[in-house]
Short mmCIF file of C-alpha atoms in Angstrom, two decimals:
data_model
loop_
_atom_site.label_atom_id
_atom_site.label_comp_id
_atom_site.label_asym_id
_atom_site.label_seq_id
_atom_site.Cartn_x
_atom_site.Cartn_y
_atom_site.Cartn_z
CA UNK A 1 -0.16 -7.17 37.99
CA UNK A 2 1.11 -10.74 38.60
CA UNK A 3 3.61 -11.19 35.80
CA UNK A 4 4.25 -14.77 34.79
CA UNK A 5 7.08 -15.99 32.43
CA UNK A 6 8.48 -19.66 31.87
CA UNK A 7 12.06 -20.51 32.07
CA UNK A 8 12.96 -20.18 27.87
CA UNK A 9 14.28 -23.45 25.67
CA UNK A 10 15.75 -23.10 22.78
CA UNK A 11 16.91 -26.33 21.43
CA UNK A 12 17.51 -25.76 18.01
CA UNK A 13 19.65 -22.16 18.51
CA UNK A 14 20.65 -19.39 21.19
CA UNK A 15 20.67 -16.52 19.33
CA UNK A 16 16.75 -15.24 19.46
CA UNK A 17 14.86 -14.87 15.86
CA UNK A 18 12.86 -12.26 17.96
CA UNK A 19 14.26 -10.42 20.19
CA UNK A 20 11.90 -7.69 21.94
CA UNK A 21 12.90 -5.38 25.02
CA UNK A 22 11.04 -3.11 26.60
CA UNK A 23 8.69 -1.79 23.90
CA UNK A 24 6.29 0.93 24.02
CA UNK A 25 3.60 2.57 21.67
CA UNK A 26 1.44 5.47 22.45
CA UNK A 27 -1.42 7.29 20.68
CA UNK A 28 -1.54 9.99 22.09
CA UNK A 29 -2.48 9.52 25.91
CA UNK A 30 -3.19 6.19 25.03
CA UNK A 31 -0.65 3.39 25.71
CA UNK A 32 -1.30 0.35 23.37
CA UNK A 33 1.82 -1.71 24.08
CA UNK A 34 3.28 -1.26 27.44
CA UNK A 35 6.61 -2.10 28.38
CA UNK A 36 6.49 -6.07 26.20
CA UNK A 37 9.48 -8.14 26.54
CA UNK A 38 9.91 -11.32 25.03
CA UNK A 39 13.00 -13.66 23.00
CA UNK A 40 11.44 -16.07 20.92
CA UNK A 41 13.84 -18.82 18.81
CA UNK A 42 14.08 -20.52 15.33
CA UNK A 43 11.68 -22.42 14.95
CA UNK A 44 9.07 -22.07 17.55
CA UNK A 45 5.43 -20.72 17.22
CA UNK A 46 4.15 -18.18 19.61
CA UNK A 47 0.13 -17.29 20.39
CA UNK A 48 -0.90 -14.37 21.87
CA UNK A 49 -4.42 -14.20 23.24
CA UNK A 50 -6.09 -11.35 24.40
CA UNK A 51 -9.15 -8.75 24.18
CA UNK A 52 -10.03 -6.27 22.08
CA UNK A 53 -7.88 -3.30 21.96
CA UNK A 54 -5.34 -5.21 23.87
CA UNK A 55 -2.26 -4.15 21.71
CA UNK A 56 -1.98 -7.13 19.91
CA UNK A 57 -2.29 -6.12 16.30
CA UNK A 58 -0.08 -3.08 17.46
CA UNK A 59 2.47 -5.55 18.98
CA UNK A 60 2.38 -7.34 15.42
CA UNK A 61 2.84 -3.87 13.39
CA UNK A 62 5.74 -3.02 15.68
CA UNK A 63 8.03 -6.23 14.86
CA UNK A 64 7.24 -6.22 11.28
CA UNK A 65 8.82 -2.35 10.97
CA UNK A 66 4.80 -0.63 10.30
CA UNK A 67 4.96 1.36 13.31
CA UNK A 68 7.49 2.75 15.47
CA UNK A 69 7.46 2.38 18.57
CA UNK A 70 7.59 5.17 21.44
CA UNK A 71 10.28 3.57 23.16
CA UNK A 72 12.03 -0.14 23.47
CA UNK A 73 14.12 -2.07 21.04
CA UNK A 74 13.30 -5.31 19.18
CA UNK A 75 14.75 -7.04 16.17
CA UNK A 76 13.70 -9.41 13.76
CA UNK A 77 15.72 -12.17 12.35
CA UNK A 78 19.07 -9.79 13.60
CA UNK A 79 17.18 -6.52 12.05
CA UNK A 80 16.41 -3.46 13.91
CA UNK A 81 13.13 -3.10 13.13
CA UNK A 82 13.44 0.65 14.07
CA UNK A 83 15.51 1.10 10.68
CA UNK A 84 13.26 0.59 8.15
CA UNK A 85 15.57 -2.26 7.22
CA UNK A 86 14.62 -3.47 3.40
CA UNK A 87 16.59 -6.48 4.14
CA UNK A 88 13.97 -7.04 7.70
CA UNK A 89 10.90 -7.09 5.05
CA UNK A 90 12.82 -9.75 2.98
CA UNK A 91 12.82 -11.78 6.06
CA UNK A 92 9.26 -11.36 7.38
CA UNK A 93 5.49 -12.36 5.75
CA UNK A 94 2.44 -10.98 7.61
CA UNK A 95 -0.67 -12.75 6.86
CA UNK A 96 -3.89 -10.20 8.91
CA UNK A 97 -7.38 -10.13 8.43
CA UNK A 98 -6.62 -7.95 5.87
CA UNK A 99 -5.44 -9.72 2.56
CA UNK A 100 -3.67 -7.41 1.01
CA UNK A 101 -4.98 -8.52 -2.76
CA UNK A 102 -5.59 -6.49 -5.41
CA UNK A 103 -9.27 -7.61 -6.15
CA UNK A 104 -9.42 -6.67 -9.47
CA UNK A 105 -6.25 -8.72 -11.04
CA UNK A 106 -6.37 -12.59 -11.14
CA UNK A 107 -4.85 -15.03 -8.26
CA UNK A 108 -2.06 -15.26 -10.47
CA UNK A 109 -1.51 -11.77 -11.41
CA UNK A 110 -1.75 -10.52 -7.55
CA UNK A 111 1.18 -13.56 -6.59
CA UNK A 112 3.15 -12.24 -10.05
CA UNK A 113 3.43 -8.81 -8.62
CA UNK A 114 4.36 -9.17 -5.31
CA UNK A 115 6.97 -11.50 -6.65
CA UNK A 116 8.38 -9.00 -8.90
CA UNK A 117 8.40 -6.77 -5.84
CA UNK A 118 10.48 -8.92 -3.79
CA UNK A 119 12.41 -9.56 -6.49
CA UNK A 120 12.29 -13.04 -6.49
CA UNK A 121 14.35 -14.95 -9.57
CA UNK A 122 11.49 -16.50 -11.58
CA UNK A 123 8.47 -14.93 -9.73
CA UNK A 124 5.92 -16.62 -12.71
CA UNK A 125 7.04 -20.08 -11.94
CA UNK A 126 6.93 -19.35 -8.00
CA UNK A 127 3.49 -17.58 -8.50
CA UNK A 128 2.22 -20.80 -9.94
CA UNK A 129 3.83 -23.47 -7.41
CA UNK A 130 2.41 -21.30 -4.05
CA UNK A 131 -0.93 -21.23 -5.85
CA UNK A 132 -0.76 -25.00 -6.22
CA UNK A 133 0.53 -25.42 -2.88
CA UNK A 134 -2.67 -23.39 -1.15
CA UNK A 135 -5.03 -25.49 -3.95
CA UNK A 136 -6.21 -23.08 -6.11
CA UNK A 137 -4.25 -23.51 -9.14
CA UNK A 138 -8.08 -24.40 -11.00
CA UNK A 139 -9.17 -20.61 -10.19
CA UNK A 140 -5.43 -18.67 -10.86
CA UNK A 141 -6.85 -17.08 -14.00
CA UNK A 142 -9.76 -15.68 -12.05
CA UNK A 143 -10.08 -12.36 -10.13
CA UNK A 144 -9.85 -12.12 -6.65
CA UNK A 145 -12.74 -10.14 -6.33
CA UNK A 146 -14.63 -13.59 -7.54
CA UNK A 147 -13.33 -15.79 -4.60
CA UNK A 148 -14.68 -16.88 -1.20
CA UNK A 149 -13.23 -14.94 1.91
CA UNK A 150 -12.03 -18.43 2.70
CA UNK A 151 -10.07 -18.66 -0.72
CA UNK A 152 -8.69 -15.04 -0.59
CA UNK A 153 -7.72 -15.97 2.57
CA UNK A 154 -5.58 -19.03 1.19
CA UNK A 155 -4.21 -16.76 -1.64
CA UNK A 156 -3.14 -14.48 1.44
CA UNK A 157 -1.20 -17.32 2.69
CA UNK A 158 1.12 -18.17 -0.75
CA UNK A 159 1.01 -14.24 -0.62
CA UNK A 160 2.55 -13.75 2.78
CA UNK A 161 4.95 -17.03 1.69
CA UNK A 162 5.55 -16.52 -1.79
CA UNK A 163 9.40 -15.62 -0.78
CA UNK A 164 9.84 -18.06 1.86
CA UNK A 165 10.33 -15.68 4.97
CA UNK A 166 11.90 -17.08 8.08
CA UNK A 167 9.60 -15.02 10.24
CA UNK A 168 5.62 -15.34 9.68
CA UNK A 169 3.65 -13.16 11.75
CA UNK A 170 -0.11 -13.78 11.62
CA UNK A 171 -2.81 -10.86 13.01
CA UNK A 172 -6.09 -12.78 13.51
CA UNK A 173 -6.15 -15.28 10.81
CA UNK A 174 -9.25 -16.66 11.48
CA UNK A 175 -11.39 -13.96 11.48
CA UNK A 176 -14.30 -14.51 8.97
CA UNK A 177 -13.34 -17.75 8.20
CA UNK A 178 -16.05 -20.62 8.11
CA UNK A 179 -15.58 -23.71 9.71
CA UNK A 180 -14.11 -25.97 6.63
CA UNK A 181 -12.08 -22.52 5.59
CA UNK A 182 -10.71 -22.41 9.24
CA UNK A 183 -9.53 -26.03 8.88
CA UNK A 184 -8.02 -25.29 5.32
CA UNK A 185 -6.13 -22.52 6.84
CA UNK A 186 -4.57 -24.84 10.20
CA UNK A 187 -3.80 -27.24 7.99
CA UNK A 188 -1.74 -24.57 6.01
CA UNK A 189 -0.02 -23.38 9.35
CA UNK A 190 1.01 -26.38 10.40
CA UNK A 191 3.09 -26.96 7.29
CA UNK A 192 4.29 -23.32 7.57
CA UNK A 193 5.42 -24.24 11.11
CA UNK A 194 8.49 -26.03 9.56
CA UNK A 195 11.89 -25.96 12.24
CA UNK A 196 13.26 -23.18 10.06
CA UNK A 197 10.13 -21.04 10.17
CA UNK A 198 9.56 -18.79 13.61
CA UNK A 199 5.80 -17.71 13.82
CA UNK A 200 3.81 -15.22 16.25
CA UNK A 201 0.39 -15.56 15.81
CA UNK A 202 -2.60 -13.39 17.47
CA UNK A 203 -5.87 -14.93 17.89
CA UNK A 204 -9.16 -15.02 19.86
CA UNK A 205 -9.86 -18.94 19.00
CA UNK A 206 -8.57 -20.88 21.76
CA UNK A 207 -8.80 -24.00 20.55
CA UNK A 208 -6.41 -23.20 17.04
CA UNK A 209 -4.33 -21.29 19.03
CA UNK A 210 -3.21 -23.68 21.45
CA UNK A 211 -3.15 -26.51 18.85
CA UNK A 212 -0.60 -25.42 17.14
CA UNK A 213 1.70 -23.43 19.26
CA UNK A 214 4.79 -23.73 21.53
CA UNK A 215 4.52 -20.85 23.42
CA UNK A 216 1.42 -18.88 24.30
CA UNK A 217 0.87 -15.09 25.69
CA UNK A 218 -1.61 -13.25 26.98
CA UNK A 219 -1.54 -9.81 26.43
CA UNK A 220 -3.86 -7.11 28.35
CA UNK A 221 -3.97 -3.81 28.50
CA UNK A 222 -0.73 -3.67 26.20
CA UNK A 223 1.29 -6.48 28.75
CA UNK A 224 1.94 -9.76 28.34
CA UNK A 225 0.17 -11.01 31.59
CA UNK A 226 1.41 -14.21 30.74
CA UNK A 227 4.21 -16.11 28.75
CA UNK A 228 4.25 -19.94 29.18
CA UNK A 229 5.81 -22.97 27.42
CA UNK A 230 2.54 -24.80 26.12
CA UNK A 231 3.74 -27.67 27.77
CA UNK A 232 3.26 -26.04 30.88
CA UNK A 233 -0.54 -25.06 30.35
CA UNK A 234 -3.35 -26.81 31.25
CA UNK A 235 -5.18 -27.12 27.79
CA UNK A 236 -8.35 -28.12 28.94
CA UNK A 237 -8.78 -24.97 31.39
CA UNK A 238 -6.97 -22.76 29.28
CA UNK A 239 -10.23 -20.74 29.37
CA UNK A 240 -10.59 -20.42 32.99
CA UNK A 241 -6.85 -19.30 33.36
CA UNK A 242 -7.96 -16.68 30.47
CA UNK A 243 -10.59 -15.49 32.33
CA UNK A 244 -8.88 -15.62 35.35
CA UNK A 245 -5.52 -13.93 34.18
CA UNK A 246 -7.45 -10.80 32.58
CA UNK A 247 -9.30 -10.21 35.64
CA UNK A 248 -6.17 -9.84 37.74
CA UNK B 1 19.67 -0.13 -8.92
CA UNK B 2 17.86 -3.04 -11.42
CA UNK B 3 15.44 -4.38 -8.78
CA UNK B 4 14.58 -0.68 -7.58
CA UNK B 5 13.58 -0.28 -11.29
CA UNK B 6 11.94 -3.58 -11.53
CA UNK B 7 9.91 -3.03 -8.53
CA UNK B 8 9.03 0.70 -10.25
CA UNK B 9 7.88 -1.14 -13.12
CA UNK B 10 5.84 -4.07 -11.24
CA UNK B 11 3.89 -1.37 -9.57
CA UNK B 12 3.49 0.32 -12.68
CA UNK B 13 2.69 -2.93 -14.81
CA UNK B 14 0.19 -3.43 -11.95
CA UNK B 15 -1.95 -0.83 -12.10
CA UNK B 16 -2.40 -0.69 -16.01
CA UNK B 17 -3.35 -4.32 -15.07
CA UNK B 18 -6.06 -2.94 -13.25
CA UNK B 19 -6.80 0.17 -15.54
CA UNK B 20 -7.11 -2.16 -18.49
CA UNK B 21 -9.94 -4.42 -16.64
CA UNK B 22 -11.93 -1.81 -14.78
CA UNK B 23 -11.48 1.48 -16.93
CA UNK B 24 -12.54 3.54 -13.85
CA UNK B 25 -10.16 5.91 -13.75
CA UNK B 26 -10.21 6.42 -17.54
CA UNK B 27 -13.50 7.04 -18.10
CA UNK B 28 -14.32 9.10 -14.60
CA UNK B 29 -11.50 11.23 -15.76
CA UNK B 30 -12.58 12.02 -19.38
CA UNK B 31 -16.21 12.22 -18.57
CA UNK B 32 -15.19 15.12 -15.95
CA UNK B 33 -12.84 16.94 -17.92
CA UNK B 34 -15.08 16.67 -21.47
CA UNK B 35 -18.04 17.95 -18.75
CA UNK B 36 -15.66 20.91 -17.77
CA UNK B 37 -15.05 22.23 -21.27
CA UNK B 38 -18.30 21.86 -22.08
CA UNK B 39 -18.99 23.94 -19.59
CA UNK B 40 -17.45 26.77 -20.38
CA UNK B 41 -18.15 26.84 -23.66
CA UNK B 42 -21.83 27.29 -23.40
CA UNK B 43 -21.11 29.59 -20.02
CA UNK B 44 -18.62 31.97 -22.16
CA UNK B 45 -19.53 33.72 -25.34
CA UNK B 46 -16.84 32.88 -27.11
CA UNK B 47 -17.95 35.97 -29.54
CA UNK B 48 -17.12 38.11 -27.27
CA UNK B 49 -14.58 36.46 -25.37
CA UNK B 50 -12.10 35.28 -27.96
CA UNK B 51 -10.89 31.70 -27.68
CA UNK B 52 -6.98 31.97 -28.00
CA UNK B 53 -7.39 34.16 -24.86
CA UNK B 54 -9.96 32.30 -22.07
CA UNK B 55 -8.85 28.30 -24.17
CA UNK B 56 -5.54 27.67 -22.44
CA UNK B 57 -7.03 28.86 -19.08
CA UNK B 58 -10.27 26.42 -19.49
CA UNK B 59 -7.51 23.53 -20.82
CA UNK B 60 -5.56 23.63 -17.92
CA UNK B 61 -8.70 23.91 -15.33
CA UNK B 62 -10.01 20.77 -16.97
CA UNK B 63 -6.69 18.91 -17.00
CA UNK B 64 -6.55 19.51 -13.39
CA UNK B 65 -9.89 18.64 -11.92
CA UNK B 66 -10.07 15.52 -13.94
CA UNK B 67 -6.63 14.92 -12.61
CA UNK B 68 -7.27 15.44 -9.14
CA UNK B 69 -10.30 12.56 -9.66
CA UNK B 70 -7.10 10.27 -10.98
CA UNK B 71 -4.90 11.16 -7.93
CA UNK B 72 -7.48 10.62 -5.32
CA UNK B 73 -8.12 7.10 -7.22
CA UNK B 74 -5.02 5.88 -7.41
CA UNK B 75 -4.05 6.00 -3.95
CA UNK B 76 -7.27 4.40 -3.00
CA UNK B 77 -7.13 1.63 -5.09
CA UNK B 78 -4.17 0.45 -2.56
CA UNK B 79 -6.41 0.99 0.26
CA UNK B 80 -8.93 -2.10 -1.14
CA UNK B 81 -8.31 -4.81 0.99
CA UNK B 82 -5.21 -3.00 2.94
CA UNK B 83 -2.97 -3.55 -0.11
CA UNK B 84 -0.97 -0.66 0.75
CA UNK B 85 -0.11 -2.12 3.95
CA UNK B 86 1.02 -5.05 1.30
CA UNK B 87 3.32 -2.49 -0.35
CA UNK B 88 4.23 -1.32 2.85
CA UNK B 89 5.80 -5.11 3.98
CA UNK B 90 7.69 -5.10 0.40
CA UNK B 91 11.33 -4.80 0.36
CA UNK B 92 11.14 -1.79 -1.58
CA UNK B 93 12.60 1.63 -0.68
CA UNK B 94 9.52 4.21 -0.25
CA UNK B 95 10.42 5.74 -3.18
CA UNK B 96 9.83 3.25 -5.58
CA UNK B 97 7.10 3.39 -4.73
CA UNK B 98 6.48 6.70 -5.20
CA UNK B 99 7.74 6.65 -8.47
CA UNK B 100 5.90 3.54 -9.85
CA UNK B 101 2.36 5.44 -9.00
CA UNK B 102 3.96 8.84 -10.11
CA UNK B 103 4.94 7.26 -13.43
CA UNK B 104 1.43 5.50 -13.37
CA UNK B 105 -0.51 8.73 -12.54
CA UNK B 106 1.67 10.64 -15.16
CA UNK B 107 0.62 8.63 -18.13
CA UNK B 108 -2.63 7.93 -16.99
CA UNK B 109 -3.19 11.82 -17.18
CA UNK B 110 -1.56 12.15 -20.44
CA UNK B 111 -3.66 9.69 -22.14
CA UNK B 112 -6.37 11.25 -20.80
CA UNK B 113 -5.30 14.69 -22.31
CA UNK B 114 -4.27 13.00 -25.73
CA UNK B 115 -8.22 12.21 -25.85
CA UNK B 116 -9.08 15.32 -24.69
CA UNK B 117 -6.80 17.98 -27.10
CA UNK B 118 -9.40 17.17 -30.43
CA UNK B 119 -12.07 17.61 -28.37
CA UNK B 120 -10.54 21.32 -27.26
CA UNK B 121 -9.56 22.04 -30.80
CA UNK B 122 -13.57 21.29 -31.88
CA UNK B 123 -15.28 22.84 -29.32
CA UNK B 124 -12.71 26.28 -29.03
CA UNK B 125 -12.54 26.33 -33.02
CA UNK B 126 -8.29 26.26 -32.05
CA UNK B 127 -6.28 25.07 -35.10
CA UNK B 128 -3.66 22.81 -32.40
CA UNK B 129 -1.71 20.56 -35.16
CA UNK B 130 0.31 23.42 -35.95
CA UNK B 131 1.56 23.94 -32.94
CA UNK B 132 1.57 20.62 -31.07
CA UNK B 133 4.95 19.73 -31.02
CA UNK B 134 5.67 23.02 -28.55
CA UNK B 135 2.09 22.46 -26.94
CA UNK B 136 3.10 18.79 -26.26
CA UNK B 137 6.19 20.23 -24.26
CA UNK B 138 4.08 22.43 -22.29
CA UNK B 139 1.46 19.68 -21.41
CA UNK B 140 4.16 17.62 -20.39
CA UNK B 141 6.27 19.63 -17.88
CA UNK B 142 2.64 21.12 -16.54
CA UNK B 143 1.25 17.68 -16.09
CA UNK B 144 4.60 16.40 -14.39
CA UNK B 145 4.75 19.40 -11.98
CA UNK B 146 0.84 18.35 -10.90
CA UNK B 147 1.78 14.19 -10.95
CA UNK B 148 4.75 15.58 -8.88
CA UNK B 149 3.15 16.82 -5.99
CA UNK B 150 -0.11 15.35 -6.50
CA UNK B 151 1.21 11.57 -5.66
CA UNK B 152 3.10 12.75 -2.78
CA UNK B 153 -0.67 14.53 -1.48
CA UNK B 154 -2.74 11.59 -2.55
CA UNK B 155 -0.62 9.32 -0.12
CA UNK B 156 -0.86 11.71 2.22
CA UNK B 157 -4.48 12.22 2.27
CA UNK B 158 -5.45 8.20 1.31
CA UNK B 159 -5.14 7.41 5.27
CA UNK B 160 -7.57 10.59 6.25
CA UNK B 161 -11.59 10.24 6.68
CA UNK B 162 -11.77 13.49 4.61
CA UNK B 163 -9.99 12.56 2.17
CA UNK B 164 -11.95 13.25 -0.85
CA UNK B 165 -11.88 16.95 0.42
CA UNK B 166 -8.14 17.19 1.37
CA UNK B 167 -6.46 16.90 -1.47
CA UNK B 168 -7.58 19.15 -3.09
CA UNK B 169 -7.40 21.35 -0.57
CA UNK B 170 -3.84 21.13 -0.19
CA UNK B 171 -3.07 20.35 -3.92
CA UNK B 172 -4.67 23.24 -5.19
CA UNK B 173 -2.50 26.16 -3.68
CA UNK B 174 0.60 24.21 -4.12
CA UNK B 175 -0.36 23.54 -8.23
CA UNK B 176 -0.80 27.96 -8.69
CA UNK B 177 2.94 28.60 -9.44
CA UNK B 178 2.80 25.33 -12.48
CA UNK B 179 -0.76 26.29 -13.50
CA UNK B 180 0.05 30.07 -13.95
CA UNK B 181 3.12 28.52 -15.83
CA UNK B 182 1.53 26.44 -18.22
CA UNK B 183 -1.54 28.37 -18.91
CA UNK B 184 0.86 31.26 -19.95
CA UNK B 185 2.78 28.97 -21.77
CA UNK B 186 -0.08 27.40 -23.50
CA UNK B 187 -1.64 30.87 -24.16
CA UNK B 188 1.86 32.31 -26.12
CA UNK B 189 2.11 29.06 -27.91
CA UNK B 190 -1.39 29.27 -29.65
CA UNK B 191 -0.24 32.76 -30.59
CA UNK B 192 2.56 31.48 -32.28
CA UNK B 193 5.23 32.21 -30.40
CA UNK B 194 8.52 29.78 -30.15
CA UNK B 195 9.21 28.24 -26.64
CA UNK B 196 12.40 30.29 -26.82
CA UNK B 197 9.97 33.08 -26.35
CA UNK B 198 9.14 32.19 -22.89
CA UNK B 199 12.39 30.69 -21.14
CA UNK B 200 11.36 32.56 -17.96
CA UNK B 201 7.88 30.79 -17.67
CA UNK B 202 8.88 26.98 -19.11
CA UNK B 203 12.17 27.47 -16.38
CA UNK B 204 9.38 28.58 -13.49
CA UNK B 205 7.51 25.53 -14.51
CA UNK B 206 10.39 22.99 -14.85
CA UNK B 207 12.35 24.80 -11.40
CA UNK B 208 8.88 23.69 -9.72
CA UNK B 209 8.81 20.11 -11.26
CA UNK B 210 12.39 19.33 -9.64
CA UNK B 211 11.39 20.79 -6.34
CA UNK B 212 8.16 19.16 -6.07
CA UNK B 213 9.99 15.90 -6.98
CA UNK B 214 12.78 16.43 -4.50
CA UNK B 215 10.09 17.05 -1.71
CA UNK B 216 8.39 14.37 -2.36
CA UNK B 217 11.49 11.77 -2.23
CA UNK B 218 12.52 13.48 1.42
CA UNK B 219 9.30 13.42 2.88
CA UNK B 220 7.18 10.11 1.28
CA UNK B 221 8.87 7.91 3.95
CA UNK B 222 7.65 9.31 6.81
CA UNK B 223 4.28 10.13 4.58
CA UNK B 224 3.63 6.72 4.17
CA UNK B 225 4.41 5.82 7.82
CA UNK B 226 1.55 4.77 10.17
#
């Protein structure tokens, strides 16, 4: 397999935010993520593209301490994630397909919680600003169960944020999402994706993906098959080069 | 040591949140456990079979099965919309967690048993007020040694297809040494007898609450992990 990787820049710091070598996961005789090695820097915001069953979502559950994996190193923001690391999770939001809301208690109920868990100073006041920030400070008093996958999917978002992580790590945002939620939700991003904030995002829309990234991946059969500076891809064929790069 | 309480008591606060709005686990749990003693009452002629001696046996088999319904909900309730994997990203040791659903499960149970003792003392013709204060006791170190090990199972079994058939399954034998406990305890104390009485079975029960606790704070990180 022809493996492909730019030349790195970091402008705004040398010591990687990510830093991934050489990891590994198996189930069983089944090897998700095979032998991944990436740095990735403050600041930037890296895609990863790639089919079903791919590794992605496996790659994601590795960095932000979920899984173990079989073998390799990586840390996050300076944190083994091997070592359960409370102080990793302080550093890290994940924002999946799954929203991780309590459906029964109200927008600002679920927000009020999660800020008591992370222990934040005045998690009421914080609760209400992220739900203003993601628009839905109208429906805060309302359960979750009552919103639009579209809405729950904003709530996700001052969720995953609510304690201002450095790292953001996003599993198939998109998915569900209709067209006017989808632009809600890139709008979102690219105010997350802030020179302080570092972001890995997985994906299967092409044309989000590469909108808003700096670096982009494409990861088959648990390999990145390719790592590029965007700057270096040709946008407009990105598809053919897809195409082209998983049939190699 | 304050946030790991604080983030015991957020999970805590969070689901009587939910309790309060949805009643599910309230109401499932009563309903079963009112069903059970009923049950047995019209299945046992209590004529024959006097009710000091077969009551504490029915009380306990009630408390559990309803209890079992509470543990296999309260685990679930964090699999709705992948919260656990929510509580999972939290910067909170595992066993805060543990404790904020044990604590949660705990008195969930025991307000489910508060409801339940009148309905015992009406059905089994038991005179209980005069000896609550040692039956209280017993209830509590029973139903702590069950909340004990029954978390730790439910979080073990919340990730498993079969779920609803696993725990009890492996709660059941593990709950024999606590139930033979209380039942005897419960049995002596509606005879009369002072707790002093029966040292050997309330230290059984209590030696079984501490190890079922300790086992649960080894083994809940790497219960909990994918």
């Amino acid at each position: 397999m022809v493996f492909r990787m730019s030349e790195q820049t970091h402008p705004v710091s040398s010591d990687p935010v990510v830093k991934v070598r050489d990891i590994q996961k198996d189930f069983g005789y089944l090897r998700a993520v095979n032998g991944i090695s990436f740095d990735l820097y403050k600041g930037e915001f890296l895609t990863i593209f790639g089919p079903n069953g791919a590794g992605k979502t496996t790659l994601i559950k590795i960095l932000s301490g979920l899984t173990r994996p079989t073998s390799g190193s990586a840390t996050v923001a300076g944190f083994d994630v091997l070592g359960g690391d409370v102080r990793l999770r302080k550093e890290i939001g994940v924002i999946s397909h799954a929203t991780c809301l309590y459906p029964d208690l109200t927008a600002l109920e679920n927000l009020l919680f999660y800020g008591k868990l992370y222990g934040l100073d005045d998690p009421e006041d914080t609760a209400n600003q992220a739900i203003k920030e993601v628009g839905l400070q109208l429906r805060r008093h309302d359960r979750v169960r009552t919103f639009s996958r579209g809405m729950q999917q904003r709530l996700t978002i001052a969720r995953a944020t609510l304690h201002d992580p450095s790292v953001l790590f996003l599993d198939e945002p998109f998915t569900g999402l209709d067209l006017q939620a989808t632009n809600v939700l890139k709008d979102h991003l690219h105010e997350l994706h802030t020179g302080k904030r570092t972001l890995i995002m997985t994906t299967h829309d092409m044309s989000c993906g590469l909108e808003m990234c700096d670096r982009v991946a494409i990861q088959c059969k648990g390999r990145f098959a390719m790592l590029e500076s965007i700057d270096s891809v040709d946008r407009e064929n990105f598809e053919n080069l897809y195409t082209e790069t998983l049939e190699r | 040591m304050n946030e790991y309480f604080n983030q015991v008591a957020a999970i805590v606060w969070k689901d009587f949140i939910t309790e309060l709005k949805t009643r599910e686990l309230f109401s499932s749990m009563f309903i079963f456990a009112l069903l059970v003693i009923i049950i047995f009452v019209f299945s046992v002629n209590l004529s024959i079979v006097g009710a000091r001696e077969i009551g504490p046996g029915v009380l306990w088999v009630a408390f559990l099965f309803a209890g079992t319904i509470g543990l296999n909900r309260s685990f679930m309730l964090e699999k709705e919309n992948g919260c656990l994997q929510g509580l999972l990203l939290a910067p909170l040791d595992r066993t805060a967690l543990y404790f904020g659903k044990l604590v949660s499960n705990f008195v969930f149970l025991l307000i489910m048993e508060a409801f339940m003792l009148p309905l015992f003392m009406i059905f089994f013709n038991i005179d209980l007020i005069q000896h609550l204060l040692p039956l209280l006791y017993v209830i509590l170190v029973g139903t702590l040694g069950f909340c004990a090990i029954g978390t730790l199972l439910s979080s073990l079994s919340v990730n498993l297809k079969t779920r609803d058939i696993m725990l009890p399954i492996l709660l059941y034998p593990l709950m024999v040494p606590i139930v033979i406990g209380s039942v005897q305890m419960t049995g002596q104390v509606l005879s009369g007898e002072p707790l002093s009485d029966m040292m050997n079975w309330v230290s059984l029960t209590l030696c079984f609450d501490v190890i079922y606790i300790a086992v649960s704070i080894m083994t809940i990180d790497f219960v909990l992990e994918e």
